[in-house]
Structures are given as structure tokens and as C-alpha cells.
mmCIF file of C-alpha atoms (C1' of nucleotides) in Angstrom:
data_model
loop_
_atom_site.group_PDB
_atom_site.id
_atom_site.type_symbol
_atom_site.label_atom_id
_atom_site.label_comp_id
_atom_site.label_asym_id
_atom_site.label_seq_id
_atom_site.Cartn_x
_atom_site.Cartn_y
_atom_site.Cartn_z
ATOM 1 C CA MET A 10 -43.430 11.158 -30.625
ATOM 2 C CA ARG A 11 -43.533 7.798 -31.544
ATOM 3 C CA VAL A 12 -45.351 5.665 -34.948
ATOM 4 C CA SER A 13 -46.378 2.968 -32.330
ATOM 5 C CA THR A 14 -45.847 -0.608 -34.721
ATOM 6 C CA ARG A 15 -50.009 -0.778 -35.477
ATOM 7 C CA GLY A 16 -48.968 2.496 -37.574
ATOM 8 C CA GLU A 17 -45.902 1.443 -39.279
ATOM 9 C CA TYR A 18 -46.981 -1.923 -40.194
ATOM 10 C CA GLY A 19 -50.595 -0.666 -41.520
ATOM 11 C CA VAL A 20 -48.298 2.236 -43.650
ATOM 12 C CA ARG A 21 -46.117 -1.301 -45.350
ATOM 13 C CA ALA A 22 -48.569 -3.333 -45.376
ATOM 14 C CA MET A 23 -50.202 -0.962 -47.683
ATOM 15 C CA PHE A 24 -46.815 0.226 -50.288
ATOM 16 C CA ASP A 25 -47.292 -3.316 -50.237
ATOM 17 C CA LEU A 26 -50.640 -3.853 -51.542
ATOM 18 C CA ALA A 27 -50.221 -0.822 -53.807
ATOM 19 C CA LEU A 28 -46.766 -2.516 -55.458
ATOM 20 C CA ASN A 29 -49.255 -4.997 -56.140
ATOM 21 C CA TYR A 30 -51.959 -2.794 -56.974
ATOM 22 C CA GLY A 31 -54.177 -4.047 -59.941
ATOM 23 C CA ASN A 32 -53.525 -7.975 -60.035
ATOM 24 C CA GLY A 33 -56.517 -8.482 -57.670
ATOM 25 C CA PRO A 34 -56.815 -10.056 -54.141
ATOM 26 C CA ILE A 35 -53.188 -10.355 -52.350
ATOM 27 C CA PRO A 36 -53.013 -12.766 -49.423
ATOM 28 C CA LEU A 37 -52.898 -11.188 -45.784
ATOM 29 C CA LYS A 38 -50.440 -14.485 -45.424
ATOM 30 C CA ALA A 39 -48.090 -13.344 -48.482
ATOM 31 C CA VAL A 40 -48.357 -9.829 -47.465
ATOM 32 C CA ALA A 41 -47.063 -10.311 -43.852
ATOM 33 C CA LYS A 42 -43.998 -12.265 -45.534
ATOM 34 C CA ARG A 43 -42.757 -9.951 -47.465
ATOM 35 C CA GLN A 44 -42.764 -7.040 -44.622
ATOM 36 C CA LEU A 45 -42.329 -9.002 -42.055
ATOM 37 C CA VAL A 46 -45.353 -8.383 -39.943
ATOM 38 C CA SER A 47 -46.808 -11.026 -37.644
ATOM 39 C CA GLU A 48 -49.800 -12.677 -39.883
ATOM 40 C CA THR A 49 -52.267 -11.878 -36.762
ATOM 41 C CA TYR A 50 -51.411 -9.387 -35.668
ATOM 42 C CA LEU A 51 -51.198 -7.147 -39.356
ATOM 43 C CA GLU A 52 -54.848 -9.101 -39.392
ATOM 44 C CA GLN A 53 -56.111 -6.726 -36.939
ATOM 45 C CA LEU A 54 -54.892 -3.728 -38.764
ATOM 46 C CA LEU A 55 -56.118 -4.607 -41.847
ATOM 47 C CA GLY A 56 -59.769 -5.338 -40.382
ATOM 48 C CA ALA A 57 -59.429 -1.707 -39.209
ATOM 49 C CA LEU A 58 -58.200 -0.009 -42.752
ATOM 50 C CA ARG A 59 -61.315 -2.595 -44.425
ATOM 51 C CA ARG A 60 -63.652 -1.154 -41.981
ATOM 52 C CA ALA A 61 -62.698 2.543 -42.695
ATOM 53 C CA GLY A 62 -62.619 2.290 -46.444
ATOM 54 C CA LEU A 63 -58.943 1.793 -47.031
ATOM 55 C CA VAL A 64 -59.565 -1.452 -48.602
ATOM 56 C CA SER A 65 -61.461 -3.812 -49.499
ATOM 57 C CA SER A 66 -61.284 -7.666 -49.308
ATOM 58 C CA THR A 67 -62.221 -10.726 -50.867
ATOM 59 C CA ARG A 68 -63.517 -14.250 -48.664
ATOM 60 C CA GLY A 69 -62.490 -17.553 -48.925
ATOM 61 C CA ALA A 70 -59.701 -19.278 -51.690
ATOM 62 C CA GLN A 71 -57.926 -16.993 -54.267
ATOM 63 C CA GLY A 72 -59.212 -14.193 -51.802
ATOM 64 C CA GLY A 73 -56.921 -11.442 -50.245
ATOM 65 C CA TYR A 74 -56.312 -7.763 -49.900
ATOM 66 C CA GLU A 75 -56.890 -4.845 -52.328
ATOM 67 C CA LEU A 76 -56.778 -0.963 -52.163
ATOM 68 C CA ALA A 77 -60.160 0.238 -52.343
ATOM 69 C CA HIS A 78 -58.849 3.002 -54.166
ATOM 70 C CA PRO A 79 -56.272 3.865 -56.447
ATOM 71 C CA PRO A 80 -53.055 4.036 -54.928
ATOM 72 C CA GLU A 81 -51.900 8.371 -56.046
ATOM 73 C CA ARG A 82 -55.601 8.948 -53.470
ATOM 74 C CA ILE A 83 -54.886 6.850 -50.556
ATOM 75 C CA THR A 84 -52.246 9.701 -48.057
ATOM 76 C CA VAL A 85 -50.536 8.314 -45.569
ATOM 77 C CA GLY A 86 -51.833 10.250 -42.980
ATOM 78 C CA GLN A 87 -55.710 8.894 -44.351
ATOM 79 C CA ILE A 88 -53.774 5.380 -43.091
ATOM 80 C CA ILE A 89 -52.520 6.876 -39.939
ATOM 81 C CA ARG A 90 -55.583 7.998 -38.385
ATOM 82 C CA VAL A 91 -57.314 5.611 -39.164
ATOM 83 C CA LEU A 92 -55.214 2.814 -36.579
ATOM 84 C CA GLU A 93 -53.238 5.702 -34.044
ATOM 85 C CA GLY A 94 -56.597 8.005 -34.003
ATOM 86 C CA PRO A 95 -56.302 11.507 -35.181
ATOM 87 C CA ILE A 96 -52.696 12.933 -35.596
ATOM 88 C CA THR A 97 -52.228 15.941 -32.910
ATOM 89 C CA PRO A 98 -49.291 16.272 -30.151
ATOM 90 C CA LEU A 99 -51.587 17.410 -28.044
ATOM 91 C CA ASP A 100 -55.981 15.557 -27.738
ATOM 92 C CA CYS A 101 -56.250 19.183 -26.600
ATOM 93 C CA LEU A 102 -56.151 20.888 -29.428
ATOM 94 C CA ASP A 103 -58.905 18.168 -31.260
ATOM 95 C CA THR A 104 -61.760 19.198 -28.433
ATOM 96 C CA ASP A 105 -61.167 22.358 -28.468
ATOM 97 C CA SER A 106 -64.878 22.466 -28.307
ATOM 98 C CA GLY A 107 -64.574 20.897 -24.710
ATOM 99 C CA SER A 108 -62.492 23.565 -23.030
ATOM 100 C CA GLY A 109 -62.808 26.153 -25.191
ATOM 101 C CA PRO A 110 -59.863 27.877 -27.099
ATOM 102 C CA TYR A 111 -57.968 28.965 -23.943
ATOM 103 C CA CYS A 112 -57.216 25.424 -23.106
ATOM 104 C CA GLY A 113 -58.641 26.877 -19.619
ATOM 105 C CA GLN A 114 -55.430 28.337 -18.595
ATOM 106 C CA PRO A 115 -55.155 32.143 -20.429
ATOM 107 C CA ASP A 116 -51.391 31.907 -20.626
ATOM 108 C CA GLN A 117 -51.665 28.243 -22.622
ATOM 109 C CA CYS A 118 -53.039 29.870 -25.632
ATOM 110 C CA VAL A 119 -49.599 30.921 -26.292
ATOM 111 C CA LEU A 120 -48.323 27.232 -25.590
ATOM 112 C CA ARG A 121 -51.557 26.278 -28.049
ATOM 113 C CA GLY A 122 -50.169 27.937 -31.144
ATOM 114 C CA LEU A 123 -46.860 26.492 -30.378
ATOM 115 C CA TRP A 124 -48.366 22.650 -30.224
ATOM 116 C CA LYS A 125 -50.989 24.006 -33.234
ATOM 117 C CA ASN A 126 -47.925 25.211 -34.861
ATOM 118 C CA LEU A 127 -46.206 21.083 -34.294
ATOM 119 C CA GLN A 128 -49.619 19.422 -35.893
ATOM 120 C CA ASP A 129 -49.516 21.494 -38.946
ATOM 121 C CA SER A 130 -46.454 20.874 -39.764
ATOM 122 C CA MET A 131 -46.861 17.002 -39.038
ATOM 123 C CA GLU A 132 -50.079 16.436 -40.727
ATOM 124 C CA ARG A 133 -48.491 18.829 -44.351
ATOM 125 C CA VAL A 134 -46.129 15.967 -44.585
ATOM 126 C CA LEU A 135 -48.724 12.596 -43.717
ATOM 127 C CA ASP A 136 -51.158 14.342 -46.438
ATOM 128 C CA ASN A 137 -48.772 15.258 -49.221
ATOM 129 C CA THR A 138 -47.479 12.004 -49.389
ATOM 130 C CA THR A 139 -49.128 9.699 -50.845
ATOM 131 C CA LEU A 140 -49.302 5.775 -51.467
ATOM 132 C CA GLU A 141 -47.989 6.927 -55.421
ATOM 133 C CA ASP A 142 -45.547 8.658 -54.252
ATOM 134 C CA LEU A 143 -44.536 6.010 -52.658
ATOM 135 C CA ARG A 144 -44.981 3.337 -55.054
ATOM 136 C CA SER A 145 -43.231 5.286 -57.744
ATOM 137 C CA LYS A 146 -40.268 5.642 -55.611
ATOM 138 C CA ALA A 147 -39.978 2.106 -55.341
ATOM 139 C CA ILE A 148 -40.003 1.155 -59.131
ATOM 140 C CA ARG A 149 -37.435 4.100 -59.401
ATOM 141 C CA LEU A 150 -35.531 2.823 -56.040
ATOM 142 C CA GLY A 151 -35.220 -0.894 -58.146
ATOM 143 C CA VAL A 152 -36.711 -2.074 -54.766
ATOM 144 C CA ALA A 153 -40.883 -3.126 -55.736
ATOM 145 C CA GLN A 154 -41.128 -6.097 -55.080
ATOM 146 C CA GLY A 155 -43.215 -7.594 -57.987
ATOM 147 C CA GLN A 156 -45.958 -9.741 -56.730
ATOM 148 C CA MET B 138 -47.656 10.842 -32.541
ATOM 149 C CA ARG B 139 -48.459 13.018 -29.001
ATOM 150 C CA VAL B 140 -46.681 14.561 -26.455
ATOM 151 C CA SER B 141 -46.661 12.768 -23.743
ATOM 152 C CA THR B 142 -47.481 15.239 -19.868
ATOM 153 C CA ARG B 143 -43.798 15.223 -19.272
ATOM 154 C CA GLY B 144 -42.845 17.669 -22.228
ATOM 155 C CA GLU B 145 -46.157 19.236 -22.006
ATOM 156 C CA TYR B 146 -45.896 20.093 -18.372
ATOM 157 C CA GLY B 147 -41.996 20.668 -18.544
ATOM 158 C CA VAL B 148 -42.335 23.890 -21.420
ATOM 159 C CA ARG B 149 -44.591 25.200 -19.192
ATOM 160 C CA ALA B 150 -42.880 25.078 -16.391
ATOM 161 C CA MET B 151 -39.431 26.470 -18.889
ATOM 162 C CA PHE B 152 -42.077 28.647 -19.765
ATOM 163 C CA ASP B 153 -43.045 29.773 -15.828
ATOM 164 C CA LEU B 154 -39.505 29.514 -15.204
ATOM 165 C CA ALA B 155 -38.658 32.115 -19.248
ATOM 166 C CA LEU B 156 -41.566 34.680 -18.269
ATOM 167 C CA ASN B 157 -39.721 34.928 -14.692
ATOM 168 C CA TYR B 158 -36.053 35.277 -15.813
ATOM 169 C CA GLY B 159 -33.707 37.797 -14.183
ATOM 170 C CA ASN B 160 -35.965 37.536 -10.635
ATOM 171 C CA GLY B 161 -33.733 34.838 -9.660
ATOM 172 C CA PRO B 162 -34.310 31.622 -8.506
ATOM 173 C CA ILE B 163 -38.353 30.559 -7.947
ATOM 174 C CA PRO B 164 -39.761 28.008 -6.200
ATOM 175 C CA LEU B 165 -41.230 24.674 -7.849
ATOM 176 C CA LYS B 166 -43.976 25.266 -5.566
ATOM 177 C CA ALA B 167 -45.096 28.569 -7.603
ATOM 178 C CA VAL B 168 -44.582 27.206 -10.731
ATOM 179 C CA ALA B 169 -46.702 24.088 -9.594
ATOM 180 C CA LYS B 170 -49.188 26.255 -8.750
ATOM 181 C CA ARG B 171 -49.169 28.780 -11.415
ATOM 182 C CA GLN B 172 -49.028 25.704 -14.622
ATOM 183 C CA LEU B 173 -51.736 23.679 -12.195
ATOM 184 C CA VAL B 174 -49.335 20.732 -12.407
ATOM 185 C CA SER B 175 -48.209 18.201 -9.266
ATOM 186 C CA GLU B 176 -44.990 19.663 -7.110
ATOM 187 C CA THR B 177 -43.915 16.725 -6.840
ATOM 188 C CA TYR B 178 -44.126 15.200 -10.501
ATOM 189 C CA LEU B 179 -43.594 18.633 -11.535
ATOM 190 C CA GLU B 180 -39.938 17.468 -9.306
ATOM 191 C CA GLN B 181 -39.048 14.903 -10.800
ATOM 192 C CA LEU B 182 -38.782 16.442 -14.592
ATOM 193 C CA LEU B 183 -36.735 19.858 -13.529
ATOM 194 C CA GLY B 184 -34.433 17.373 -11.809
ATOM 195 C CA ALA B 185 -33.763 15.704 -15.165
ATOM 196 C CA LEU B 186 -33.891 18.975 -16.366
ATOM 197 C CA ARG B 187 -31.248 20.673 -14.459
ATOM 198 C CA ARG B 188 -28.923 17.398 -14.256
ATOM 199 C CA ALA B 189 -29.376 18.377 -18.458
ATOM 200 C CA GLY B 190 -28.546 22.127 -17.708
ATOM 201 C CA LEU B 191 -30.893 23.770 -18.756
ATOM 202 C CA VAL B 192 -31.594 25.033 -15.598
ATOM 203 C CA SER B 193 -29.748 25.543 -12.543
ATOM 204 C CA SER B 194 -31.444 25.251 -8.492
ATOM 205 C CA THR B 195 -30.443 26.601 -5.094
ATOM 206 C CA ARG B 196 -31.769 25.298 -2.159
ATOM 207 C CA GLY B 197 -32.294 26.089 1.059
ATOM 208 C CA ALA B 198 -35.133 28.833 2.321
ATOM 209 C CA GLN B 199 -35.697 31.340 0.022
ATOM 210 C CA GLY B 200 -33.922 28.796 -3.472
ATOM 211 C CA GLY B 201 -35.653 27.479 -6.377
ATOM 212 C CA TYR B 202 -35.459 26.865 -9.853
ATOM 213 C CA GLU B 203 -34.669 29.271 -12.854
ATOM 214 C CA LEU B 204 -32.819 29.387 -16.755
ATOM 215 C CA ALA B 205 -29.473 28.191 -16.168
ATOM 216 C CA HIS B 206 -29.398 29.996 -19.961
ATOM 217 C CA PRO B 207 -31.468 33.580 -21.239
ATOM 218 C CA PRO B 208 -34.575 32.130 -22.696
ATOM 219 C CA GLU B 209 -33.383 33.186 -26.068
ATOM 220 C CA ARG B 210 -30.727 30.729 -26.268
ATOM 221 C CA ILE B 211 -33.073 27.128 -24.728
ATOM 222 C CA THR B 212 -35.569 25.762 -27.354
ATOM 223 C CA VAL B 213 -38.333 23.485 -27.611
ATOM 224 C CA GLY B 214 -36.942 20.415 -28.767
ATOM 225 C CA GLN B 215 -33.713 20.347 -26.557
ATOM 226 C CA ILE B 216 -36.763 20.336 -23.162
ATOM 227 C CA ILE B 217 -38.617 17.431 -25.420
ATOM 228 C CA ARG B 218 -35.608 16.071 -25.396
ATOM 229 C CA VAL B 219 -34.785 15.617 -22.165
ATOM 230 C CA LEU B 220 -37.833 14.892 -21.036
ATOM 231 C CA GLU B 221 -39.013 12.279 -23.237
ATOM 232 C CA GLY B 222 -36.410 11.227 -25.754
ATOM 233 C CA PRO B 223 -35.079 11.799 -29.359
ATOM 234 C CA ILE B 224 -37.801 13.669 -31.876
ATOM 235 C CA THR B 225 -38.117 10.958 -33.684
ATOM 236 C CA PRO B 226 -41.080 8.682 -35.598
ATOM 237 C CA LEU B 227 -39.606 5.760 -34.961
ATOM 238 C CA ASP B 228 -36.136 4.625 -33.284
ATOM 239 C CA CYS B 229 -34.825 3.320 -36.623
ATOM 240 C CA LEU B 230 -34.179 6.990 -37.821
ATOM 241 C CA ASP B 231 -31.422 7.876 -34.870
ATOM 242 C CA THR B 232 -30.063 4.790 -34.334
ATOM 243 C CA ASP B 233 -28.746 3.758 -37.836
ATOM 244 C CA SER B 234 -25.817 1.905 -36.672
ATOM 245 C CA GLY B 235 -27.723 -0.658 -35.080
ATOM 246 C CA SER B 236 -29.369 -2.095 -38.435
ATOM 247 C CA GLY B 237 -28.052 -0.614 -41.569
ATOM 248 C CA PRO B 238 -29.359 2.380 -43.903
ATOM 249 C CA TYR B 239 -32.282 -0.692 -44.722
ATOM 250 C CA CYS B 240 -33.588 -0.819 -41.242
ATOM 251 C CA GLY B 241 -32.753 -5.087 -42.774
ATOM 252 C CA GLN B 242 -35.087 -5.356 -45.891
ATOM 253 C CA PRO B 243 -33.878 -2.960 -49.001
ATOM 254 C CA ASP B 244 -37.594 -1.360 -49.793
ATOM 255 C CA GLN B 245 -38.047 0.192 -46.206
ATOM 256 C CA CYS B 246 -35.485 2.718 -47.432
ATOM 257 C CA VAL B 247 -38.893 4.195 -49.242
ATOM 258 C CA LEU B 248 -40.660 4.142 -45.982
ATOM 259 C CA ARG B 249 -36.997 5.063 -43.835
ATOM 260 C CA GLY B 250 -37.416 8.681 -46.550
ATOM 261 C CA LEU B 251 -41.238 9.031 -45.561
ATOM 262 C CA TRP B 252 -40.340 8.430 -41.402
ATOM 263 C CA LYS B 253 -36.977 10.602 -42.721
ATOM 264 C CA ASN B 254 -39.053 14.166 -43.818
ATOM 265 C CA LEU B 255 -41.550 13.726 -40.500
ATOM 266 C CA GLN B 256 -39.065 13.547 -38.530
ATOM 267 C CA ASP B 257 -37.253 16.695 -39.649
ATOM 268 C CA SER B 258 -40.427 18.563 -40.376
ATOM 269 C CA MET B 259 -41.240 17.996 -36.103
ATOM 270 C CA GLU B 260 -37.694 18.839 -35.830
ATOM 271 C CA ARG B 261 -37.640 22.294 -37.561
ATOM 272 C CA VAL B 262 -40.626 23.336 -35.529
ATOM 273 C CA LEU B 263 -39.218 22.558 -32.151
ATOM 274 C CA ASP B 264 -35.731 23.477 -33.271
ATOM 275 C CA ASN B 265 -36.932 26.799 -34.049
ATOM 276 C CA THR B 266 -39.165 27.881 -31.523
ATOM 277 C CA THR B 267 -37.177 29.830 -28.509
ATOM 278 C CA LEU B 268 -38.878 30.671 -24.810
ATOM 279 C CA GLU B 269 -38.369 33.952 -25.920
ATOM 280 C CA ASP B 270 -40.667 33.027 -28.880
ATOM 281 C CA LEU B 271 -43.370 32.630 -26.165
ATOM 282 C CA ARG B 272 -42.187 35.309 -23.601
ATOM 283 C CA SER B 273 -42.827 38.078 -26.280
ATOM 284 C CA LYS B 274 -46.020 35.969 -27.789
ATOM 285 C CA ALA B 275 -46.853 36.448 -24.071
ATOM 286 C CA ILE B 276 -45.726 39.632 -23.574
ATOM 287 C CA ARG B 277 -48.068 40.361 -26.325
ATOM 288 C CA LEU B 278 -50.648 39.297 -25.440
ATOM 289 C CA GLY B 279 -50.711 41.024 -22.306
ATOM 290 C CA VAL B 280 -51.388 36.370 -20.402
ATOM 291 C CA ALA B 281 -47.458 36.784 -19.100
ATOM 292 C CA GLN B 282 -48.482 36.379 -14.658
ATOM 293 C CA GLY B 283 -45.702 38.262 -13.987
ATOM 294 C CA GLN B 284 -43.772 36.934 -10.217
ATOM 295 C "C1'" DT C 20 -65.844 -31.705 -49.959
ATOM 296 C "C1'" DC C 21 -62.252 -29.708 -48.406
ATOM 297 C "C1'" DA C 22 -58.244 -26.296 -48.544
ATOM 298 C "C1'" DT C 23 -57.923 -21.472 -48.482
ATOM 299 C "C1'" DT C 24 -58.673 -17.025 -46.517
ATOM 300 C "C1'" DT C 25 -61.484 -13.551 -44.395
ATOM 301 C "C1'" DC C 26 -63.719 -12.392 -39.627
ATOM 302 C "C1'" DC C 27 -63.893 -11.728 -35.124
ATOM 303 C "C1'" DG C 28 -63.733 -11.270 -30.094
ATOM 304 C "C1'" DA C 29 -61.215 -12.338 -25.993
ATOM 305 C "C1'" DC C 30 -56.981 -12.588 -23.950
ATOM 306 C "C1'" DT C 31 -52.678 -11.349 -21.807
ATOM 307 C "C1'" DA C 32 -47.778 -10.519 -20.663
ATOM 308 C "C1'" DG C 33 -45.032 -6.768 -20.515
ATOM 309 C "C1'" DA C 34 -43.939 -1.767 -21.562
ATOM 310 C "C1'" DT C 35 -44.517 3.262 -20.419
ATOM 311 C "C1'" DT C 36 -46.869 7.099 -18.460
ATOM 312 C "C1'" DC C 37 -48.303 9.517 -14.562
ATOM 313 C "C1'" DG C 38 -47.929 10.009 -10.673
ATOM 314 C "C1'" DT C 39 -46.922 9.342 -5.277
ATOM 315 C "C1'" DC C 40 -44.681 9.157 -0.899
ATOM 316 C "C1'" DG C 41 -40.930 8.918 2.612
ATOM 317 C "C1'" DG C 42 -37.208 10.682 4.681
ATOM 318 C "C1'" DG C 43 -32.693 13.425 3.774
ATOM 319 C "C1'" DA C 44 -29.844 17.105 2.416
ATOM 320 C "C1'" DT C 45 -29.080 22.348 2.270
ATOM 321 C "C1'" DT C 46 -29.694 26.920 2.834
ATOM 322 C "C1'" DC C 47 -31.899 31.737 5.158
ATOM 323 C "C1'" DA C 48 -33.902 34.105 8.315
ATOM 324 C "C1'" DA C 49 -35.185 34.857 13.338
ATOM 325 C "C1'" DT D 198 -29.021 26.812 17.192
ATOM 326 C "C1'" DT D 199 -33.295 26.775 16.482
ATOM 327 C "C1'" DG D 200 -37.087 25.777 12.268
ATOM 328 C "C1'" DA D 201 -39.661 26.726 8.006
ATOM 329 C "C1'" DA D 202 -38.211 26.886 2.935
ATOM 330 C "C1'" DT D 203 -36.628 23.988 -0.173
ATOM 331 C "C1'" DC D 204 -34.373 21.061 -3.426
ATOM 332 C "C1'" DC D 205 -32.805 15.546 -3.924
ATOM 333 C "C1'" DC D 206 -32.902 10.660 -4.709
ATOM 334 C "C1'" DG D 207 -34.826 6.285 -5.048
ATOM 335 C "C1'" DA D 208 -38.588 3.319 -4.201
ATOM 336 C "C1'" DC D 209 -43.133 1.984 -5.183
ATOM 337 C "C1'" DG D 210 -47.655 1.343 -7.308
ATOM 338 C "C1'" DA D 211 -52.036 2.132 -10.164
ATOM 339 C "C1'" DA D 212 -53.744 2.825 -14.047
ATOM 340 C "C1'" DT D 213 -53.085 2.727 -19.458
ATOM 341 C "C1'" DC D 214 -50.822 0.701 -23.503
ATOM 342 C "C1'" DT D 215 -49.033 -1.917 -26.508
ATOM 343 C "C1'" DA D 216 -47.864 -5.754 -29.096
ATOM 344 C "C1'" DG D 217 -49.626 -9.735 -30.343
ATOM 345 C "C1'" DT D 218 -52.008 -14.874 -29.479
ATOM 346 C "C1'" DC D 219 -55.238 -17.791 -29.594
ATOM 347 C "C1'" DG D 220 -59.452 -20.836 -31.066
ATOM 348 C "C1'" DG D 221 -62.948 -21.029 -33.718
ATOM 349 C "C1'" DA D 222 -66.829 -19.235 -37.401
ATOM 350 C "C1'" DA D 223 -67.783 -18.276 -41.623
ATOM 351 C "C1'" DA D 224 -67.323 -17.635 -46.949
ATOM 352 C "C1'" DT D 225 -65.521 -19.307 -51.396
ATOM 353 C "C1'" DG D 226 -63.430 -21.593 -54.945
ATOM 354 C "C1'" DA D 227 -61.124 -25.619 -57.003
#
DNA sequence: TCATTTCCGACTAGATTCGTCGGGATTCAA
DNA sequence: TTGAATCCCGACGAATCTAGTCGGAAATGA
């Protein structure tokens, strides 16, 4: 039931880019330093987020990364899905095509309801929290580190 | 964001014991067969659940396992915690004694709120679903395998 | 041309997961 | 008292996942 560091660091990095949204590309090095994440590791994560269309990059000197959309249009759920795969407690909830609604055993549809409830409640939180929500809260608390 | 097989199989086994609650000890072998779980693996899980006080066991011939409390007094959250540890997306949410409310970085208290929301919503589902809920639903659906 | 920066694939050490295995202890029943 | 059924326990192991590192190529602005 844990988020791995991929998801955790990825959200931190995206939060950082949200705070700096509108200031042009931000070098990975700056994000890594502020968010206390290894540069080489973060490179992997931002690469995946770029390929998924959540950030855009500019190469070369004065280059860097920026959000591909305004902060209010990017949710934490999107970020987690790119970095950790589907948000689901059990794989069979997503691939119900393969094993049918019963997961192979009739009584499992009882337990399936349980796991589905859990999935829904996780997705409800993650899909309804945008980077803008996090940004405005940071500003309200006065912890937004500019640029 | 996944439940491991420990949690999944553990819930299945406890669900099975709930369906058979009141019939005396049920041998592990029977549970394993009905729930399609390896006997030797399930032995590990039921051992942990016994040490945690959720099931009781009777040794020797005609022995087996049974719920240590009525099904309405055992929640899925209890089972998961025994088999997978604390229900939390990030370790720092539980051990806030160590690193303080800021997790080392001031702006993390913003993200902390996000992860706390996620944790709360997971716990709400798991702690409010009892084995009796699952049992009565199984009976309603007619999928409860007797004995 | 040079420093900066992204991009890419390969690699690795360690932890975790998902079990298996062998044997011991206990209990009931014949 | 013997034997089958059953729980109990610790050690072991293969496969997978996690959390990165590393080396170098390509692009870009000054």
C-alpha cells in the first residue's frame, strides 16, 4: 500500500515546476537541489513524464523542463499513473477482460467489491488534487520557494 | 499502490473462516483448497494472524483455525495491518516523531497533506469493512460455500 | 567553440516478494 | 500405544522490484 520513491519524487518535482510555472524552462539541476532528489534519478522520472506529455523540455544551455499544461489541468493521479502504473490495489481490477468479473472464482466477486471500493477511494483523492491545489496551498502557507 | 498476495490471500482466508464461523476449527488444508492458495504459504499467514490475536488455532487431529472474534468485530484493516504493516502511502506519515511535521523540508507539509488525505481515505474503507459485511454479502449473492 | 543541458540505454547492489522445505510438537481416535 | 492429522517454526531460495549510478551522445545558446 505504498507509493514508491518514483511517485513521491515525481510529485515533488511536478510541484516544484508548478511553483515555477510561467518562468520558462527550469533546469533539472535546480529542481533536484530544491527537492533533495538525485539528479540522475530525477532525469529518469522527468523523461517518463515528458514522454507521457505532462512536461515539455528544452535542450541546451538555458534549457530545462516546464509543465506542458497549466497547473490546474494536471492531477496527482496522472503523475502517479505515469510513474507507477495503474492506481489499483489488485491487478485483476484493471484487466477484467482477461479473467472475467469473477477473477476465476465465484466468491471473489464479493472481495472484488471490497477492492473496488478501495480503488475508487484512492482515485477520488488523487484525481481530484491538481498541481494548482498544491501550489495555492503552498502560497497560502508561505512556503513557495520562488524560482 | 498495490496490496501484496499476503494481504490478498490473508483476507480471502479470513473471509473463508468467517463463512465457517461457529463450526469449530477449520483445517488449513480446507481453506487453502477453497481459496486456491498454497498450503505452506497460507501457514505463514495464519501464523501471523494467530500471533496477532485475530484467529485461534487448535492443534492435532480435528484441529484447525477459527476466528478469534465474531466476524462483525474483525475489519479488513486489521488483517492488512498484520500482514503488510501500517496502511500508509509514505512511511513518514506514521513515524512523524523521527523527522518532525515537516519531513525535513518546509514545503513538504503541503505534500504531506496530500498523502494524509490518501491515507485517510484508504483507512476509511478498510477499517469500515468487517468480515460480517463480506459474509452477509456473500450469503445474499448465494456464493457462500458451506463448511 | 565551449559550457550547459537534455536524452538514452545499460548496469548493479540491495531489498522485497512469494513462496518451498524439513522436521518437530500436539492431539484425537482406533 | 500407535498412527494419522494437524499446527508450529525457522531456514532457505528464486525471481522480481527498487533505487539508483554511469558513460556518453546530441542539441543549444553565448
